[in-house]
Short mmCIF file of C-alpha atoms and ligand atoms in Angstrom, two decimals:
data_model
loop_
_atom_site.label_atom_id
_atom_site.label_comp_id
_atom_site.label_asym_id
_atom_site.label_seq_id
_atom_site.Cartn_x
_atom_site.Cartn_y
_atom_site.Cartn_z
CA MET A 1 0.00 0.00 0.00
CA THR A 2 1.33 3.42 -0.88
CA ALA A 3 0.56 6.58 1.01
CA ALA A 4 -1.03 8.52 -1.82
CA ALA A 5 -4.34 7.53 -3.42
CA ILE A 6 -3.26 8.99 -6.75
CA GLU A 7 0.39 9.05 -7.84
CA ILE A 8 1.42 10.67 -11.09
CA SER A 9 5.01 11.03 -12.24
CA GLY A 10 6.54 12.26 -15.46
CA LEU A 11 3.26 11.87 -17.31
CA ARG A 12 3.33 12.97 -20.95
CA HIS A 13 0.67 13.10 -23.60
CA ALA A 14 0.56 14.62 -27.08
CA TYR A 15 -2.20 14.84 -29.67
CA GLY A 16 -0.14 14.67 -32.86
CA ASP A 17 2.30 17.56 -32.62
CA LEU A 18 0.46 19.18 -29.75
CA GLU A 19 2.24 18.30 -26.52
CA VAL A 20 -0.43 18.74 -23.89
CA LEU A 21 1.15 17.05 -20.87
CA ARG A 22 4.93 17.46 -20.69
CA GLY A 23 5.90 15.68 -17.50
CA VAL A 24 3.14 15.98 -14.92
CA ASP A 25 4.00 15.08 -11.32
CA LEU A 26 1.26 15.04 -8.70
CA ASP A 27 0.37 13.05 -5.59
CA VAL A 28 -3.06 13.13 -3.99
CA ALA A 29 -3.21 11.99 -0.36
CA ARG A 30 -5.94 9.63 0.76
CA GLY A 31 -9.09 11.37 1.96
CA SER A 32 -8.00 14.74 0.60
CA ILE A 33 -9.57 17.05 -1.96
CA VAL A 34 -7.22 18.36 -4.61
CA ALA A 35 -8.34 20.93 -7.16
CA LEU A 36 -6.59 20.93 -10.49
CA LEU A 37 -6.70 24.42 -11.90
CA GLY A 38 -5.80 25.40 -15.42
CA SER A 39 -6.82 27.60 -18.28
CA ASN A 40 -8.92 26.29 -21.18
CA GLY A 41 -6.93 23.68 -23.04
CA ALA A 42 -4.34 23.23 -20.28
CA GLY A 43 -4.88 19.47 -20.35
CA LYS A 44 -7.06 18.92 -17.27
CA THR A 45 -9.56 16.65 -19.01
CA THR A 46 -6.73 14.78 -20.71
CA LEU A 47 -5.16 14.07 -17.32
CA ILE A 48 -8.50 12.91 -15.88
CA ARG A 49 -9.09 10.67 -18.90
CA ILE A 50 -5.67 9.05 -18.45
CA LEU A 51 -6.35 8.47 -14.74
CA SER A 52 -9.69 6.89 -15.59
CA THR A 53 -8.00 4.61 -18.18
CA LEU A 54 -10.02 6.11 -21.05
CA GLN A 55 -6.82 7.26 -22.69
CA ARG A 56 -3.20 6.08 -22.57
CA ALA A 57 -0.27 8.30 -21.69
CA ASP A 58 2.72 8.43 -24.05
CA ALA A 59 5.20 8.23 -21.16
CA GLY A 60 5.40 8.42 -17.41
CA ARG A 61 3.39 6.63 -14.74
CA ALA A 62 0.08 7.06 -13.01
CA SER A 63 -1.55 4.89 -10.40
CA VAL A 64 -4.86 4.98 -8.60
CA ALA A 65 -5.21 3.26 -5.23
CA GLY A 66 -1.98 1.42 -6.01
CA HIS A 67 -3.11 0.20 -9.45
CA ASP A 68 -1.01 1.35 -12.38
CA VAL A 69 -3.43 2.72 -14.99
CA ALA A 70 -1.44 1.24 -17.89
CA ALA A 71 -0.34 -2.08 -16.37
CA ALA A 72 -3.46 -2.81 -14.29
CA PRO A 73 -6.31 -0.84 -15.87
CA ALA A 74 -9.04 -3.11 -14.52
CA GLY A 75 -7.87 -2.57 -10.94
CA ALA A 76 -7.62 1.16 -11.50
CA ARG A 77 -11.10 1.28 -13.02
CA ALA A 78 -12.54 -0.58 -10.07
CA ALA A 79 -11.05 1.98 -7.69
CA ILE A 80 -12.42 5.13 -9.32
CA SER A 81 -15.62 6.81 -10.17
CA LEU A 82 -15.77 9.46 -12.83
CA THR A 83 -18.35 12.19 -13.06
CA GLY A 84 -17.98 14.30 -16.15
CA GLN A 85 -19.92 16.98 -17.88
CA LEU A 86 -22.44 14.58 -19.37
CA SER A 87 -25.09 13.46 -16.97
CA ALA A 88 -26.13 9.82 -16.92
CA VAL A 89 -29.44 10.65 -15.21
CA ASP A 90 -32.63 9.38 -16.87
CA GLU A 91 -35.27 12.08 -16.44
CA VAL A 92 -38.28 9.77 -16.64
CA LEU A 93 -37.13 7.59 -13.77
CA THR A 94 -37.22 8.63 -10.14
CA GLY A 95 -34.01 9.28 -8.26
CA ARG A 96 -34.24 5.87 -6.60
CA GLU A 97 -35.00 4.08 -9.90
CA ASN A 98 -31.97 5.72 -11.52
CA MET A 99 -29.82 4.55 -8.63
CA LEU A 100 -31.20 0.99 -8.65
CA LEU A 101 -30.59 0.67 -12.37
CA VAL A 102 -26.92 1.55 -11.97
CA ALA A 103 -26.56 -0.57 -8.82
CA ARG A 104 -27.83 -3.63 -10.70
CA LEU A 105 -25.64 -2.90 -13.73
CA ARG A 106 -22.62 -2.75 -11.45
CA ARG A 107 -23.75 -5.82 -9.52
CA VAL A 108 -23.62 -3.99 -6.20
CA PRO A 109 -24.49 -6.42 -3.40
CA ASP A 110 -27.79 -5.60 -1.63
CA PRO A 111 -28.61 -2.79 -4.09
CA GLY A 112 -31.64 -1.46 -2.17
CA ALA A 113 -29.63 -0.81 0.98
CA ALA A 114 -26.68 0.68 -0.93
CA VAL A 115 -29.04 3.02 -2.80
CA ASP A 116 -30.79 4.20 0.37
CA ARG A 117 -27.47 4.87 2.09
CA LEU A 118 -26.15 6.98 -0.78
CA LEU A 119 -29.41 8.87 -1.28
CA ALA A 120 -29.27 9.82 2.39
CA ARG A 121 -25.59 10.72 2.20
CA LEU A 122 -26.18 13.11 -0.68
CA ASP A 123 -29.27 14.57 0.94
CA LEU A 124 -31.65 13.17 -1.67
CA ALA A 125 -33.73 10.81 0.47
CA GLY A 126 -36.67 13.22 0.52
CA ALA A 127 -36.71 13.49 -3.28
CA ALA A 128 -35.99 9.81 -4.00
CA GLU A 129 -39.49 9.02 -5.26
CA ARG A 130 -39.70 12.04 -7.56
CA ARG A 131 -38.86 11.87 -11.25
CA ALA A 132 -35.30 13.11 -11.84
CA GLY A 133 -36.73 15.40 -14.53
CA THR A 134 -38.21 17.55 -11.76
CA TYR A 135 -34.87 17.98 -9.94
CA SER A 136 -32.98 21.27 -9.78
CA GLY A 137 -29.52 21.44 -11.35
CA GLY A 138 -27.84 20.94 -7.99
CA MET A 139 -30.02 17.96 -7.11
CA ARG A 140 -29.33 16.39 -10.48
CA ARG A 141 -25.58 16.82 -10.08
CA ARG A 142 -25.83 15.27 -6.61
CA LEU A 143 -27.80 12.37 -8.07
CA ASP A 144 -25.04 12.00 -10.66
CA LEU A 145 -22.52 11.91 -7.85
CA ALA A 146 -24.58 9.38 -5.89
CA MET A 147 -24.81 7.15 -8.99
CA SER A 148 -21.07 7.33 -9.54
CA LEU A 149 -20.47 6.38 -5.90
CA LEU A 150 -22.35 3.08 -6.08
CA GLY A 151 -19.87 0.38 -5.21
CA ASP A 152 -17.97 2.74 -2.89
CA PRO A 153 -14.98 3.64 -5.04
CA PRO A 154 -12.15 5.01 -2.89
CA VAL A 155 -11.21 7.67 -5.45
CA ILE A 156 -13.49 10.02 -7.32
CA LEU A 157 -12.52 12.15 -10.29
CA LEU A 158 -14.73 15.13 -11.01
CA ASP A 159 -14.23 17.05 -14.24
CA GLU A 160 -15.74 20.49 -13.66
CA PRO A 161 -18.46 19.27 -11.28
CA THR A 162 -20.22 22.60 -10.92
CA THR A 163 -19.96 24.14 -14.37
CA GLY A 164 -23.31 25.60 -15.31
CA LEU A 165 -24.76 25.52 -11.81
CA ASP A 166 -26.03 28.57 -9.95
CA PRO A 167 -24.28 29.65 -6.75
CA GLU A 168 -26.66 27.82 -4.44
CA ALA A 169 -26.48 24.58 -6.41
CA ARG A 170 -22.68 24.86 -6.46
CA ARG A 171 -22.68 25.09 -2.69
CA GLU A 172 -24.85 21.97 -2.48
CA VAL A 173 -22.37 20.07 -4.61
CA TRP A 174 -19.44 21.43 -2.57
CA ALA A 175 -21.10 20.25 0.63
CA ALA A 176 -21.61 16.79 -0.88
CA VAL A 177 -17.97 16.61 -2.00
CA ARG A 178 -16.72 17.70 1.44
CA GLU A 179 -18.89 15.06 3.04
CA LEU A 180 -17.35 12.40 0.80
CA ALA A 181 -13.83 13.45 1.71
CA ALA A 182 -14.74 13.49 5.40
CA GLY A 183 -15.83 9.87 4.93
CA GLY A 184 -12.36 8.98 3.59
CA THR A 185 -12.95 9.25 -0.17
CA THR A 186 -10.15 10.86 -2.15
CA VAL A 187 -11.30 13.55 -4.57
CA LEU A 188 -9.48 15.02 -7.55
CA LEU A 189 -11.53 17.67 -9.29
CA THR A 190 -10.84 20.05 -12.12
CA THR A 191 -12.15 23.53 -12.11
CA GLN A 192 -11.75 26.80 -13.90
CA THR A 193 -13.35 28.76 -11.13
CA LEU A 194 -10.84 29.86 -8.60
CA ASP A 195 -13.33 30.36 -5.81
CA GLU A 196 -14.30 26.69 -6.13
CA ALA A 197 -10.69 25.66 -5.52
CA GLU A 198 -10.46 28.20 -2.73
CA HIS A 199 -13.59 26.95 -0.93
CA LEU A 200 -13.32 23.25 -1.49
CA ALA A 201 -9.78 22.01 -1.85
CA ASP A 202 -7.20 20.97 0.75
CA ARG A 203 -4.56 21.48 -1.91
CA ILE A 204 -4.53 23.29 -5.21
CA ALA A 205 -2.42 22.24 -8.19
CA ILE A 206 -2.00 24.52 -11.17
CA LEU A 207 -1.47 22.87 -14.56
CA HIS A 208 0.22 25.22 -16.98
CA GLU A 209 2.12 24.57 -20.22
CA GLY A 210 2.04 20.84 -19.62
CA ARG A 211 3.33 20.74 -16.05
CA ILE A 212 2.14 21.23 -12.51
CA ILE A 213 3.83 24.54 -11.77
CA VAL A 214 2.39 25.03 -8.29
CA ASP A 215 1.04 22.52 -5.77
CA GLY A 216 0.15 23.50 -2.24
CA THR A 217 -2.40 24.70 0.24
CA LEU A 218 -4.15 28.01 -0.32
CA ALA A 219 -1.91 29.55 2.37
CA GLN A 220 1.20 28.23 0.62
CA LEU A 221 -0.03 29.61 -2.70
CA ARG A 222 -0.73 32.99 -1.17
CA ALA A 223 2.77 33.02 0.32
CA LEU A 224 4.14 32.94 -3.25
CA LEU A 225 3.15 36.56 -3.65
CA PRO A 226 4.78 39.38 -1.72
CA ALA A 227 3.42 39.85 1.80
CA PRO A 228 0.11 41.68 1.86
CA THR A 229 0.49 45.42 2.27
CA VAL A 230 -0.83 46.93 5.46
CA GLU A 231 -2.68 50.11 4.89
CA LEU A 232 -6.01 50.61 6.58
CA VAL A 233 -6.96 47.01 5.99
CA GLU A 234 -4.80 44.02 5.17
CA LYS A 235 -5.56 42.73 1.72
CA GLN A 236 -4.72 39.06 1.14
CA PRO A 237 -4.09 38.23 -2.51
CA THR A 238 -7.01 36.34 -3.98
CA LEU A 239 -6.34 32.97 -5.53
CA GLU A 240 -7.07 34.61 -8.87
CA GLU A 241 -4.18 37.03 -8.33
CA VAL A 242 -1.86 34.18 -7.34
CA PHE A 243 -2.99 32.15 -10.37
CA LEU A 244 -2.38 34.99 -12.81
CA ALA A 245 0.97 35.78 -11.20
CA VAL A 246 2.29 32.22 -11.35
CA ILE A 247 1.21 31.63 -14.93
CA GLY A 248 2.79 34.96 -15.80
CA ALA A 249 -0.35 36.62 -17.12
CA LYS A 250 -1.25 40.23 -16.60
CA PRO A 251 -4.12 40.77 -14.17
CA ALA A 252 -7.30 41.98 -15.82
CA LYS A 253 -7.14 45.14 -13.73
CA GLU A 254 -4.22 46.67 -11.90
CA ALA A 255 -4.38 46.79 -8.11
CA SER A 256 -6.90 49.42 -7.22
N1 ATP B 301 -8.90 14.09 -29.04
C1 ATP B 301 -8.15 15.18 -29.23
N2 ATP B 301 -7.48 15.36 -30.40
C2 ATP B 301 -6.71 16.43 -30.59
N3 ATP B 301 -6.52 17.43 -29.70
C3 ATP B 301 -7.16 17.31 -28.53
C4 ATP B 301 -8.00 16.19 -28.23
N4 ATP B 301 -8.51 16.35 -26.98
C5 ATP B 301 -7.99 17.50 -26.52
N5 ATP B 301 -7.19 18.09 -27.44
C6 ATP B 301 -6.44 19.33 -27.26
O1 ATP B 301 -5.58 19.16 -26.15
C7 ATP B 301 -5.55 20.33 -25.36
C8 ATP B 301 -5.95 19.99 -23.94
O2 ATP B 301 -7.33 19.61 -23.92
P1 ATP B 301 -8.09 19.27 -22.59
O3 ATP B 301 -9.48 18.99 -22.96
O4 ATP B 301 -7.35 18.22 -21.85
O5 ATP B 301 -7.96 20.65 -21.80
P2 ATP B 301 -8.76 21.18 -20.53
O6 ATP B 301 -7.74 21.72 -19.59
O7 ATP B 301 -9.66 20.12 -20.02
O8 ATP B 301 -9.59 22.37 -21.15
P3 ATP B 301 -11.03 22.97 -20.71
O9 ATP B 301 -10.76 23.85 -19.54
O10 ATP B 301 -11.45 23.74 -21.91
O11 ATP B 301 -11.93 21.80 -20.40
C9 ATP B 301 -6.44 21.34 -26.06
O12 ATP B 301 -5.63 22.17 -26.85
C10 ATP B 301 -7.34 20.48 -26.90
O13 ATP B 301 -7.74 21.18 -28.05
MG1 MG B 302 -11.73 19.98 -19.75
#
């Protein structure tokens, strides 16, 4: 058993001449939430697809729960759940029926009990008998999460879990993700919204020009910028300012 739930070293991937990943190194500790931040096209989805064995890396290694994704893809697949942009929810079925369908497909033992436990865990027990078509965006995303958690995978990969949700629904999903991590599940999520990383993640990794250029806690990332100036109030740099500084971009507006 290794200490980290996800271990990535020297991972490279190119699409033809386009080198997207140029030696990615990243470890994700068990039970932690790591946010992978990067601009459009940075390679976040590519990295998630390699970790979920949907795509092969050109070089380097990656393992999930101790299973090498290239050498032992079946073991890696059994250890992860992937929730992407496309929802697997059937609108005509109720929340519980959606869950039972997936539980039976995955041959989860005692599907009824497993479904009830997850519906409760994601705060959907009260809506379980309603058609999923009547759910709000946040409820639907939580149902998606619940479905992907059937079989209790130790690692979950979330590619932009809250894109398109309103602020309240985002908070519902954040609460559900925090709850999972508190229960020992390891979470790697990608996001383009910096406040999501700021609110949710134990550690933040920034993918830029094919490598992880920064990996640390929010406090460690903030410490990369000069100490906050003390005027009338102390202004901590926002994660957005740190992000733009480390990728070498000009801030949209100069310090006001
Ligand atoms: N199947 C493919 N064939 C060719 N190029 C691809 C393919 N998939 C992705 N790319 C390119 O690789 C780069 C990285 O794509 P990827 O989807 O991994 O980025 P991302 O960080 O997830 O971006 P976004 O924030 O927009 O989701 C992009 O330039 C993209 O156009
Ligand atoms: Mg993407």
